[in-house]
Short mmCIF file of C-alpha atoms in Angstrom, two decimals:
data_model
loop_
_atom_site.label_atom_id
_atom_site.label_comp_id
_atom_site.label_asym_id
_atom_site.label_seq_id
_atom_site.Cartn_x
_atom_site.Cartn_y
_atom_site.Cartn_z
CA MET A 1 111.87 98.02 97.62
CA LYS A 2 114.08 96.91 94.61
CA MET A 3 114.53 93.74 95.61
CA PHE A 4 114.92 91.81 92.14
CA SER A 5 112.77 88.99 91.35
CA VAL A 6 114.64 87.38 88.75
CA THR A 7 117.48 87.76 90.48
CA ARG A 8 115.96 85.66 92.97
CA LEU A 9 115.40 83.11 90.31
CA ILE A 10 118.94 83.14 89.02
CA TYR A 11 120.20 82.70 92.60
CA ALA A 12 118.37 80.27 93.07
CA LEU A 13 118.59 78.08 89.81
CA CYS A 14 122.32 78.26 89.78
CA LEU A 15 122.82 77.22 93.55
CA SER A 16 121.25 74.03 92.70
CA LEU A 17 122.68 74.07 89.14
CA VAL A 18 126.11 74.02 91.35
CA CYS A 19 125.01 71.23 93.44
CA LEU A 20 124.34 69.15 89.77
CA ALA A 21 127.70 69.79 88.59
CA ILE A 22 129.01 68.57 91.78
CA PHE A 23 126.89 65.46 91.61
CA PHE A 24 127.60 64.59 87.99
CA GLN A 25 131.24 65.75 87.63
CA GLY A 26 132.73 64.05 90.51
CA GLU A 27 134.93 65.33 93.19
CA SER A 28 136.73 68.02 90.49
CA ILE A 29 134.23 70.53 89.22
CA PHE A 30 136.83 72.96 88.10
CA PRO A 31 137.36 73.06 84.90
CA VAL A 32 134.46 70.79 83.44
CA ARG A 33 134.98 72.07 79.76
CA ASN A 34 137.08 68.54 78.74
CA GLN A 35 134.72 66.64 80.99
CA LYS A 36 132.26 63.98 79.51
CA PRO A 37 129.14 64.19 81.39
CA LYS A 38 128.36 60.64 83.24
CA PHE A 39 124.77 60.25 82.36
CA LYS A 40 122.95 61.90 79.18
CA SER A 41 119.99 63.44 80.95
CA SER A 42 117.23 65.51 79.62
CA GLY A 43 116.83 69.28 80.31
CA LYS A 44 113.80 68.97 82.06
CA GLU A 45 115.61 66.36 84.12
CA LEU A 46 118.27 68.29 84.67
CA ALA A 47 116.07 71.25 85.98
CA VAL A 48 113.51 69.17 88.16
CA ARG A 49 116.79 67.73 89.53
CA PHE A 50 118.89 70.49 90.45
CA CYS A 51 115.67 73.04 91.42
CA GLN A 52 114.57 70.69 94.12
CA MET A 53 117.60 69.78 95.65
CA CYS A 54 117.14 73.18 97.07
CA HIS A 55 113.94 75.12 96.55
CA THR A 56 110.39 74.87 94.76
CA PHE A 57 110.81 73.55 90.76
CA PRO A 58 110.27 76.98 88.44
CA GLU A 59 108.18 75.78 85.58
CA PRO A 60 108.96 77.37 82.45
CA GLY A 61 105.38 78.55 81.81
CA LEU A 62 106.24 81.26 84.99
CA LEU A 63 107.82 83.65 82.17
CA ASP A 64 107.23 84.13 78.70
CA ARG A 65 109.63 82.93 75.94
CA ASN A 66 111.90 85.97 75.49
CA THR A 67 112.17 86.78 79.32
CA TRP A 68 113.88 83.41 79.55
CA GLU A 69 116.33 83.45 76.50
CA LYS A 70 117.14 86.90 76.13
CA SER A 71 117.47 87.63 80.06
CA VAL A 72 116.80 85.35 82.92
CA LEU A 73 119.02 82.51 81.22
CA PRO A 74 122.06 84.41 79.95
CA ASN A 75 122.25 85.76 83.71
CA MET A 76 121.79 82.54 85.17
CA GLY A 77 124.81 81.30 82.60
CA MET A 78 126.93 84.09 84.47
CA ARG A 79 126.85 82.94 87.74
CA LEU A 80 127.98 78.86 86.10
CA GLY A 81 130.53 80.55 84.23
CA ILE A 82 129.18 80.87 81.29
CA ARG A 83 128.89 84.32 79.97
CA THR A 84 127.17 84.81 76.29
CA ASN A 85 128.79 87.59 73.96
CA GLY A 86 131.15 88.81 76.31
CA ALA A 87 128.97 89.89 79.16
CA ASP A 88 130.53 91.47 82.47
CA PRO A 89 128.26 90.26 85.44
CA PHE A 90 130.05 93.12 87.34
CA GLU A 91 129.83 96.54 85.20
CA ASP A 92 126.87 97.84 87.34
CA LEU A 93 128.16 97.12 90.79
CA ASP A 94 130.81 100.07 92.31
CA PRO A 95 134.27 98.91 93.51
CA ILE A 96 133.18 97.49 97.26
CA ASP A 97 130.02 95.49 95.89
CA GLU A 98 132.55 93.87 93.06
CA SER A 99 134.97 92.89 95.58
CA ILE A 100 132.67 91.44 98.06
CA VAL A 101 130.65 89.72 94.82
CA ARG A 102 134.29 88.32 93.50
CA ASN A 103 134.98 87.05 97.35
CA LEU A 104 131.42 85.09 97.11
CA ASN A 105 132.90 83.82 93.90
CA ILE A 106 128.87 84.50 92.88
CA TYR A 107 130.09 84.62 89.31
CA PRO A 108 132.70 81.65 88.66
CA ASP A 109 135.61 82.38 86.25
CA ALA A 110 135.63 78.92 85.12
CA PRO A 111 132.30 76.93 83.75
CA LEU A 112 130.66 74.59 86.72
CA ILE A 113 128.58 72.64 84.25
CA LEU A 114 129.14 71.02 80.44
CA LYS A 115 128.22 72.96 77.88
CA GLU A 116 126.13 70.44 76.14
CA ASP A 117 123.97 69.79 80.01
CA TRP A 118 123.68 73.74 80.25
CA ASP A 119 122.44 73.77 76.27
CA ARG A 120 119.91 71.37 77.40
CA ILE A 121 118.53 73.37 80.09
CA VAL A 122 118.48 76.51 77.96
CA ASP A 123 116.27 74.32 75.12
CA TYR A 124 113.89 72.98 77.87
CA TYR A 125 113.02 76.34 79.35
CA VAL A 126 112.73 78.74 75.66
CA GLN A 127 110.91 75.15 74.23
CA ASN A 128 108.22 74.82 77.12
CA ALA A 129 107.57 78.66 77.71
CA PRO A 130 104.57 80.47 76.62
CA ILE A 131 104.95 83.20 73.67
CA LYS A 132 103.08 85.50 76.11
CA LEU A 133 101.90 85.00 79.37
CA GLU A 134 97.72 85.26 80.25
CA SER A 135 96.30 88.26 81.50
CA GLN A 136 94.83 88.18 84.58
CA HIS A 137 91.25 87.60 85.35
CA LEU A 138 88.89 88.94 87.87
CA THR A 139 87.93 87.23 91.04
CA VAL A 140 85.62 89.63 92.50
CA GLY A 141 83.13 92.19 91.82
CA ARG A 142 83.90 96.11 90.98
CA THR A 143 81.87 98.78 91.66
CA LYS A 144 81.59 101.67 89.57
CA GLU A 145 81.85 104.24 92.85
CA LYS A 146 84.61 105.53 93.64
CA ALA A 147 86.10 104.18 97.20
CA PRO A 148 84.95 105.77 99.80
CA PHE A 149 87.84 107.94 100.61
CA LYS A 150 88.59 111.94 99.98
CA SER A 151 92.05 112.45 99.17
CA GLN A 152 94.63 115.40 100.39
CA PHE A 153 98.56 115.66 98.48
CA ILE A 154 101.03 116.33 101.03
CA THR A 155 103.84 117.69 99.58
CA ILE A 156 107.03 118.59 101.74
CA GLY A 157 109.64 121.23 100.72
CA ASP A 158 110.70 122.01 97.32
CA ASN A 159 111.52 118.03 96.25
CA LYS A 160 110.33 117.27 93.03
CA LEU A 161 111.58 113.35 92.95
CA PRO A 162 109.95 111.64 96.02
CA LYS A 163 111.69 109.14 97.31
CA VAL A 164 109.19 107.86 100.44
CA SER A 165 110.66 104.47 102.12
CA LEU A 166 108.99 104.76 105.42
CA LEU A 167 105.53 105.49 106.36
CA ASN A 168 104.55 104.85 110.39
CA PHE A 169 102.13 106.95 112.45
CA ASN A 170 102.92 107.52 115.92
CA GLU A 171 99.65 106.86 117.79
CA ALA A 172 100.46 108.46 120.76
CA SER A 173 101.47 112.00 119.40
CA SER A 174 98.73 111.58 116.30
CA GLU A 175 102.47 112.19 114.14
CA LEU A 176 103.39 110.70 111.24
CA TYR A 177 106.46 109.96 110.06
CA ILE A 178 107.56 110.09 106.70
CA GLY A 179 110.98 108.74 105.62
CA ASP A 180 112.05 110.93 101.93
CA ASN A 181 115.29 110.07 100.59
CA ASN A 182 117.79 110.59 103.85
CA ASN A 183 115.06 113.26 105.36
CA LEU A 184 112.67 112.29 108.38
CA TYR A 185 110.06 114.08 108.88
CA ALA A 186 107.26 113.93 112.01
CA LEU A 187 104.01 115.35 110.40
CA LYS A 188 101.16 116.23 112.53
CA ASN A 189 97.75 116.02 111.41
CA THR A 190 96.90 119.59 111.80
CA GLY A 191 99.45 119.89 108.54
CA GLU A 192 102.85 120.92 110.67
CA ILE A 193 105.88 119.33 110.43
CA SER A 194 106.85 118.80 114.22
CA ASN A 195 110.22 117.63 113.75
CA SER A 196 113.26 116.87 110.86
CA TRP A 197 116.30 114.51 110.90
CA LEU A 198 118.88 114.52 108.39
CA LEU A 199 120.01 111.07 108.21
CA ASN A 200 122.92 109.25 107.03
CA SER A 201 120.72 106.88 104.53
CA PRO A 202 117.02 105.94 103.93
CA ALA A 203 115.01 104.67 106.54
CA SER A 204 113.27 101.82 106.39
CA HIS A 205 111.63 100.89 109.72
CA ILE A 206 110.58 102.85 112.81
CA GLU A 207 109.33 101.45 116.19
CA PHE A 208 107.52 103.61 118.61
CA ASN A 209 107.84 103.03 122.47
CA GLU A 210 105.91 105.10 125.58
CA ASN A 211 108.71 105.89 127.79
CA SER A 212 111.61 106.11 125.18
CA ASP A 213 112.61 107.60 122.00
CA PRO A 214 111.70 105.61 119.01
CA LEU A 215 114.12 103.38 117.10
CA LEU A 216 115.18 103.89 113.76
CA LEU A 217 116.06 101.18 111.34
CA THR A 218 118.39 103.04 108.18
CA ILE A 219 118.67 100.82 105.27
CA GLY A 220 122.32 102.29 104.28
CA GLN A 221 122.15 101.47 100.65
CA PHE A 222 118.73 101.36 98.83
CA ARG A 223 120.04 99.73 95.58
CA PRO A 224 120.79 96.02 95.88
CA SER A 225 123.97 95.83 97.89
CA ASP A 226 125.70 93.89 100.44
CA GLN A 227 127.20 96.56 102.09
CA GLU A 228 127.09 96.47 105.92
CA LEU A 229 126.31 100.11 105.92
CA GLY A 230 122.69 99.43 107.76
CA ARG A 231 122.07 100.96 111.67
CA LEU A 232 119.43 100.40 114.22
CA ALA A 233 119.50 102.76 116.81
CA ASN A 234 117.50 105.69 118.89
CA LEU A 235 116.47 108.70 117.37
CA LYS A 236 116.55 111.32 119.69
CA ILE A 237 113.24 113.45 119.95
CA ARG A 238 113.18 113.99 123.80
CA GLU A 239 115.79 116.40 125.37
CA ASN A 240 117.38 114.97 128.65
CA ASN A 241 115.76 111.62 128.34
CA GLN A 242 116.63 108.39 130.49
CA SER A 243 116.54 106.30 127.11
CA ALA A 244 119.20 103.86 127.09
CA THR A 245 121.66 103.85 123.72
CA ILE A 246 120.71 101.58 121.46
CA ALA A 247 123.06 101.18 118.28
CA ILE A 248 123.44 97.78 116.10
CA SER A 249 125.51 98.92 112.94
CA LYS A 250 127.14 97.23 110.17
CA LEU A 251 124.06 95.81 109.21
CA ARG A 252 123.34 94.35 105.50
CA ARG A 253 120.61 96.65 103.76
CA PRO A 254 118.28 95.92 106.72
CA VAL A 255 114.85 96.15 105.97
CA HIS A 256 112.70 95.31 108.97
CA PHE A 257 112.72 94.75 112.65
CA ALA A 258 110.53 93.52 115.65
CA SER A 259 111.07 93.42 119.46
CA ALA A 260 110.15 91.44 122.28
CA ASP A 261 111.47 89.65 124.91
CA LEU A 262 112.14 86.30 123.16
CA ASN A 263 113.85 84.38 125.70
CA GLY A 264 111.99 85.41 129.26
CA ASP A 265 114.39 87.38 131.06
CA ASN A 266 112.25 90.56 131.00
CA LYS A 267 114.44 92.54 128.89
CA LYS A 268 112.98 93.22 125.08
CA ASP A 269 115.43 91.77 122.08
CA VAL A 270 115.26 92.34 118.50
CA VAL A 271 114.73 90.69 115.39
CA VAL A 272 116.53 92.46 112.60
CA CYS A 273 116.24 91.44 108.50
CA SER A 274 119.08 92.12 106.92
CA PHE A 275 117.89 91.59 103.31
CA GLY A 276 121.16 92.29 101.55
CA ASN A 277 121.88 91.48 98.15
CA TYR A 278 123.62 87.90 97.59
CA GLY A 279 124.28 87.78 101.06
CA GLY A 280 122.06 88.57 103.95
CA LYS A 281 121.23 87.55 107.04
CA LEU A 282 118.38 86.73 109.72
CA SER A 283 119.16 87.60 113.65
CA TRP A 284 117.98 88.13 116.83
CA PHE A 285 119.88 90.65 119.28
CA ASP A 286 119.89 89.34 122.59
CA ASN A 287 119.04 92.85 124.90
CA PHE A 288 119.87 94.89 121.56
CA GLU A 289 123.33 93.96 122.45
CA PRO A 290 125.48 93.62 118.87
CA SER A 291 128.03 91.29 120.59
CA LYS A 292 124.98 89.21 121.93
CA GLU A 293 123.56 88.23 118.02
CA HIS A 294 121.92 84.80 117.10
CA VAL A 295 121.72 84.00 113.56
CA LEU A 296 118.52 82.45 112.64
CA SER A 297 119.27 82.16 108.81
CA ASN A 298 122.51 83.22 106.43
CA LEU A 299 120.38 83.41 103.28
CA PRO A 300 119.92 86.64 101.95
CA GLY A 301 115.88 88.18 101.55
CA ALA A 302 114.70 88.46 104.72
CA ARG A 303 111.90 90.92 103.86
CA MET A 304 110.18 91.16 107.18
CA VAL A 305 109.10 89.69 110.47
CA ALA A 306 105.83 89.42 113.00
CA ILE A 307 106.42 88.33 116.43
CA LYS A 308 103.16 86.59 117.79
CA ASP A 309 102.63 83.44 120.26
CA LEU A 310 101.31 81.33 117.73
CA ASN A 311 101.00 78.04 119.39
CA GLY A 312 99.48 78.92 122.96
CA ASP A 313 102.49 78.12 124.69
CA GLN A 314 102.97 81.52 126.15
CA LYS A 315 105.94 82.12 124.51
CA PRO A 316 106.79 84.39 121.54
CA ASP A 317 107.27 83.10 117.86
CA ILE A 318 108.84 84.85 115.00
CA VAL A 319 107.10 84.66 111.59
CA VAL A 320 109.37 85.52 108.79
CA LEU A 321 108.66 86.51 104.86
CA MET A 322 111.63 85.19 102.67
CA ALA A 323 112.26 86.84 99.23
CA GLN A 324 115.36 86.44 96.94
CA ALA A 325 115.57 82.67 95.90
CA TYR A 326 114.13 81.31 99.17
CA GLU A 327 110.42 82.45 99.39
CA GLN A 328 108.55 81.31 101.94
CA ILE A 329 106.91 82.23 105.11
CA SER A 330 108.37 80.41 108.21
CA ILE A 331 107.47 80.13 111.82
CA TYR A 332 110.73 79.84 114.39
CA TYR A 333 109.01 78.39 117.28
CA ASN A 334 110.14 79.51 120.60
CA LYS A 335 111.32 76.44 122.47
CA GLY A 336 112.20 78.65 125.37
CA GLN A 337 116.23 79.43 126.50
CA GLY A 338 116.96 81.22 123.32
CA GLU A 339 116.22 78.45 121.30
CA PHE A 340 113.89 78.38 117.86
CA GLU A 341 112.89 75.39 115.64
CA GLU A 342 112.06 76.57 112.35
CA LYS A 343 108.83 75.33 110.00
CA LYS A 344 108.50 76.69 106.82
CA VAL A 345 104.70 77.04 106.65
CA LEU A 346 104.26 78.78 103.15
CA GLU A 347 106.87 78.08 99.79
CA PHE A 348 106.95 79.54 96.61
CA SER A 349 108.53 79.40 93.03
CA PRO A 350 111.51 82.08 93.33
CA VAL A 351 109.64 84.80 90.90
CA HIS A 352 106.89 84.80 93.18
CA GLY A 353 107.78 88.02 93.96
CA VAL A 354 106.83 88.23 98.19
CA SER A 355 106.73 91.79 99.02
CA TYR A 356 104.34 91.89 102.55
CA PHE A 357 102.85 89.86 105.02
CA GLU A 358 100.69 90.51 107.85
CA LEU A 359 98.58 88.28 110.34
CA ALA A 360 95.17 88.54 110.78
CA ASP A 361 92.35 86.88 112.22
CA PHE A 362 90.01 86.54 108.99
CA ASN A 363 87.21 84.17 109.89
CA ASN A 364 86.66 85.13 114.08
CA ASP A 365 88.32 80.79 114.42
CA GLY A 366 90.85 82.45 117.18
CA PHE A 367 94.01 81.38 114.87
CA GLN A 368 95.88 83.80 112.89
CA ASP A 369 95.75 83.59 109.03
CA ILE A 370 98.33 85.35 106.65
CA LEU A 371 97.51 88.12 104.41
CA LEU A 372 100.19 88.41 101.49
CA THR A 373 101.19 90.03 98.85
CA ASN A 374 103.66 89.49 95.71
CA GLY A 375 104.56 91.83 93.03
CA ASP A 376 107.83 92.49 93.37
CA ASN A 377 108.93 93.16 89.52
CA TRP A 378 111.53 95.57 89.47
CA ASP A 379 113.81 93.09 87.90
CA TYR A 380 115.35 91.67 84.70
CA SER A 381 111.48 90.27 83.97
CA ASN A 382 110.00 93.72 84.05
CA VAL A 383 106.48 91.73 82.34
CA ASP A 384 102.69 91.52 84.01
CA LYS A 385 102.57 88.25 85.75
CA PRO A 386 98.86 86.46 85.95
CA TYR A 387 100.13 85.18 89.46
CA GLN A 388 100.69 88.40 91.30
CA GLY A 389 98.23 90.55 93.71
CA LEU A 390 97.37 89.80 97.43
CA ARG A 391 96.22 86.52 98.87
CA ILE A 392 94.56 85.32 102.09
CA TYR A 393 95.48 81.71 103.64
CA LEU A 394 93.27 80.57 106.29
CA ASN A 395 95.18 78.96 109.54
CA ASP A 396 93.77 74.90 110.20
CA GLY A 397 94.09 75.80 113.90
CA HIS A 398 97.37 74.05 113.96
CA ASN A 399 99.44 76.67 111.53
CA ASN A 400 98.73 74.88 108.66
CA PHE A 401 98.09 77.57 106.00
CA LYS A 402 95.71 77.17 102.63
CA GLU A 403 94.81 79.78 100.09
CA THR A 404 90.97 80.77 100.33
CA PHE A 405 91.33 83.88 98.76
CA PHE A 406 93.34 85.43 95.55
CA TYR A 407 92.64 89.39 94.29
CA PRO A 408 94.95 89.85 90.96
CA MET A 409 97.05 93.15 90.89
CA TYR A 410 100.15 93.51 88.99
CA GLY A 411 102.99 94.59 90.98
CA CYS A 412 101.15 94.08 94.21
CA SER A 413 103.88 95.56 97.05
CA LYS A 414 101.42 95.95 100.38
CA ALA A 415 98.13 94.97 101.75
CA VAL A 416 96.79 95.81 104.60
CA ALA A 417 93.46 94.30 106.42
CA ARG A 418 91.40 96.31 108.88
CA ASP A 419 87.21 97.13 109.59
CA PHE A 420 87.05 100.12 107.40
CA ASP A 421 83.32 100.34 107.68
CA ASN A 422 82.72 98.89 111.25
CA ASP A 423 80.98 96.18 110.20
CA GLY A 424 82.57 93.45 112.23
CA ASP A 425 84.79 91.78 109.33
CA LEU A 426 88.18 92.74 107.63
CA ASP A 427 88.55 94.55 104.47
CA ILE A 428 91.46 95.10 102.67
CA VAL A 429 93.30 97.97 101.36
CA GLY A 430 96.51 96.79 98.70
CA VAL A 431 98.45 99.10 96.56
CA SER A 432 101.06 98.31 93.66
CA PHE A 433 104.58 99.69 92.71
CA TYR A 434 104.58 98.29 89.67
CA ALA A 435 101.52 99.16 88.47
CA ASP A 436 99.94 100.33 84.89
CA LEU A 437 100.26 103.74 85.34
CA LYS A 438 97.35 104.52 82.54
CA ASP A 439 94.57 102.69 84.93
CA PRO A 440 94.06 103.68 88.89
CA ARG A 441 92.46 100.51 89.56
CA GLU A 442 96.14 99.04 89.28
CA SER A 443 97.48 101.40 91.62
CA PHE A 444 94.95 101.13 94.35
CA VAL A 445 92.28 99.34 95.60
CA TYR A 446 89.82 98.83 98.42
CA LEU A 447 88.20 95.70 98.85
CA LEU A 448 84.86 95.93 100.81
CA ASN A 449 84.30 92.79 102.45
CA ASN A 450 80.59 91.44 102.16
CA GLY A 451 80.56 88.86 104.61
CA ASP A 452 81.73 85.16 104.22
CA MET A 453 84.74 86.59 102.70
CA LYS A 454 83.44 87.81 99.32
CA TYR A 455 84.81 91.57 98.42
CA THR A 456 83.95 93.78 96.52
CA ALA A 457 86.21 95.73 94.76
CA SER A 458 86.32 99.48 94.44
CA PHE A 459 89.24 102.35 93.49
CA HIS A 460 90.09 106.30 93.32
CA PRO A 461 91.39 108.19 91.00
CA ASP A 462 93.93 109.87 92.60
CA ALA A 463 96.03 106.82 92.45
CA LEU A 464 97.66 108.09 89.61
CA TYR A 465 99.60 110.77 91.14
CA GLY A 466 102.63 108.23 92.18
CA LYS A 467 104.36 105.00 92.41
CA TRP A 468 103.21 103.52 95.86
CA LEU A 469 105.82 101.92 97.75
CA THR A 470 104.86 102.47 100.78
CA MET A 471 101.39 102.23 102.72
CA GLU A 472 100.30 102.78 106.29
CA VAL A 473 96.75 102.68 107.94
CA ALA A 474 95.77 104.39 110.97
CA ASP A 475 93.44 107.13 112.21
CA PHE A 476 95.42 110.34 111.01
CA ASN A 477 92.28 112.58 111.76
CA GLY A 478 91.27 111.39 114.70
CA ASP A 479 87.58 110.51 114.12
CA ARG A 480 88.47 107.18 115.39
CA ARG A 481 88.63 105.34 111.36
CA PRO A 482 91.23 103.81 110.10
CA ASP A 483 92.60 106.02 107.48
CA VAL A 484 95.25 105.04 104.40
CA MET A 485 98.16 106.73 103.33
CA LEU A 486 100.26 106.23 100.34
CA GLY A 487 103.97 107.12 100.09
CA SER A 488 105.70 107.06 96.55
CA PHE A 489 108.92 106.21 95.21
CA MET A 490 110.49 107.13 92.10
CA PHE A 491 113.98 105.82 91.25
CA ASN A 492 115.29 108.41 89.56
CA PHE A 493 114.41 111.36 86.73
CA ASN A 494 113.94 109.45 84.10
CA GLU A 495 111.59 107.19 85.36
CA MET A 496 109.74 110.56 86.44
CA ALA A 497 109.59 111.38 82.95
CA LYS A 498 107.72 107.99 81.78
CA VAL A 499 105.27 108.65 84.44
CA VAL A 500 104.85 112.20 83.57
CA ALA A 501 104.51 110.90 79.53
CA THR A 502 101.80 108.05 80.65
CA THR A 503 99.76 110.28 82.65
CA GLY A 504 99.99 113.34 81.46
CA ILE A 505 101.03 114.50 85.44
CA SER A 506 103.85 116.48 86.01
CA SER A 507 103.71 117.19 89.92
CA PHE A 508 103.84 114.55 92.23
CA PRO A 509 103.07 114.39 96.16
CA GLN A 510 105.45 112.57 98.93
CA VAL A 511 101.62 110.98 100.23
CA LEU A 512 98.68 110.97 99.46
CA LEU A 513 96.18 110.92 102.41
CA LEU A 514 92.99 109.09 102.04
CA THR A 515 90.80 109.48 105.06
CA GLN A 516 87.10 108.41 104.87
CA ILE A 517 84.39 109.71 103.67
CA GLU A 518 82.07 111.03 106.83
#
């Protein structure tokens, strides 16, 4: 998913700078050109003060000096009405998105901060950032043996440019649902396409129900956008079925949803993550009714949601991963009668690049732990970051979480925990969307749990055959063991050409199927 981690940073820093400008300049902040500051603060004091008003403080060391100076800071300046060399913040927006952004006043015409204060902030970041970020260091042992999977390429139709945005396996029908651009396919484990649909926009998530049609979420615009073109609706697969019609439209770039009876009325409700871009929303809809929307957050960046009773009160709680400027995991505790209380349990810098999480009990203590990936790198700071990878946060029994494991992996987009070797503990598979394409070890990893959460990493050479945005883990071939399915996404033919030049590979499947070796 194109999430722009540095856009998250710019957005967060500038919101904070607006707060600071208001604080220092008094009642009027328009314009500030002729005003004198009441206080002379250093660049660090300014940065620390405004950042901590809204989010965790981004240290200069999170990015290299060139990225700060040439990319991040100029874009941040535009959000404050300071445009370097006549830069136009609207040049890449279509007319509809430009109108939305102008109405939100994301890029003001008049400066919101004194030039000398802005210069201090720029100097602070440029002078204190490293010339080059350090490289990642191994945290586990690596085996020379190939990961214990045999591979099979899945190519559907004559589409040369894979754009897989959805992979979900329907266990009841043994079908893998593949969303490729505006097409959706149901693939049997025999290799037969059992059904296909032409959609109005790419699919982002699907939920299967035993006695009714699946629920399908379409994103509207895949690229960053604030247009309300997304939709959650039934996917018709049965003739004359009695499924209740569901149609929630005008969603702002929705990427994920989960359903459960949230308010105890014996009717299913749904939580929808409208990721958006500059604006967004996290909402739940009572009984799937569009008129009964309850907004949990109006911030952009709602990435994914899980519903689980985490405090043992027999009421389902909502666990949400937020990206964009406010990178965090929050639990919305269910207080009953449709009321929720938010508690932030993990919080990260605005360039962390969170991309996926799941709940799992890694130490068998009966409490849900968190597996988290961070590697979103499709942005202005397309540089390798040493803090990208996958992490395990253990639950202390009171829903406080502490990092206990880190595997470094540039551009990590997703990780899934399963007992692949059937020894009673959880192993992990992880993929990267922004990997070094010269090295398959950066695209896919299998982490074998040796006990006591000590892992050994192995890889697969066929991971070179794609840019893996999506991953599903399920028993595809019916042997009662989990298999891995990777979905490839290439944004355009220019990106494909770079992959061809780097790897020498000229043909790419939509899906790489990895089944366990006998």
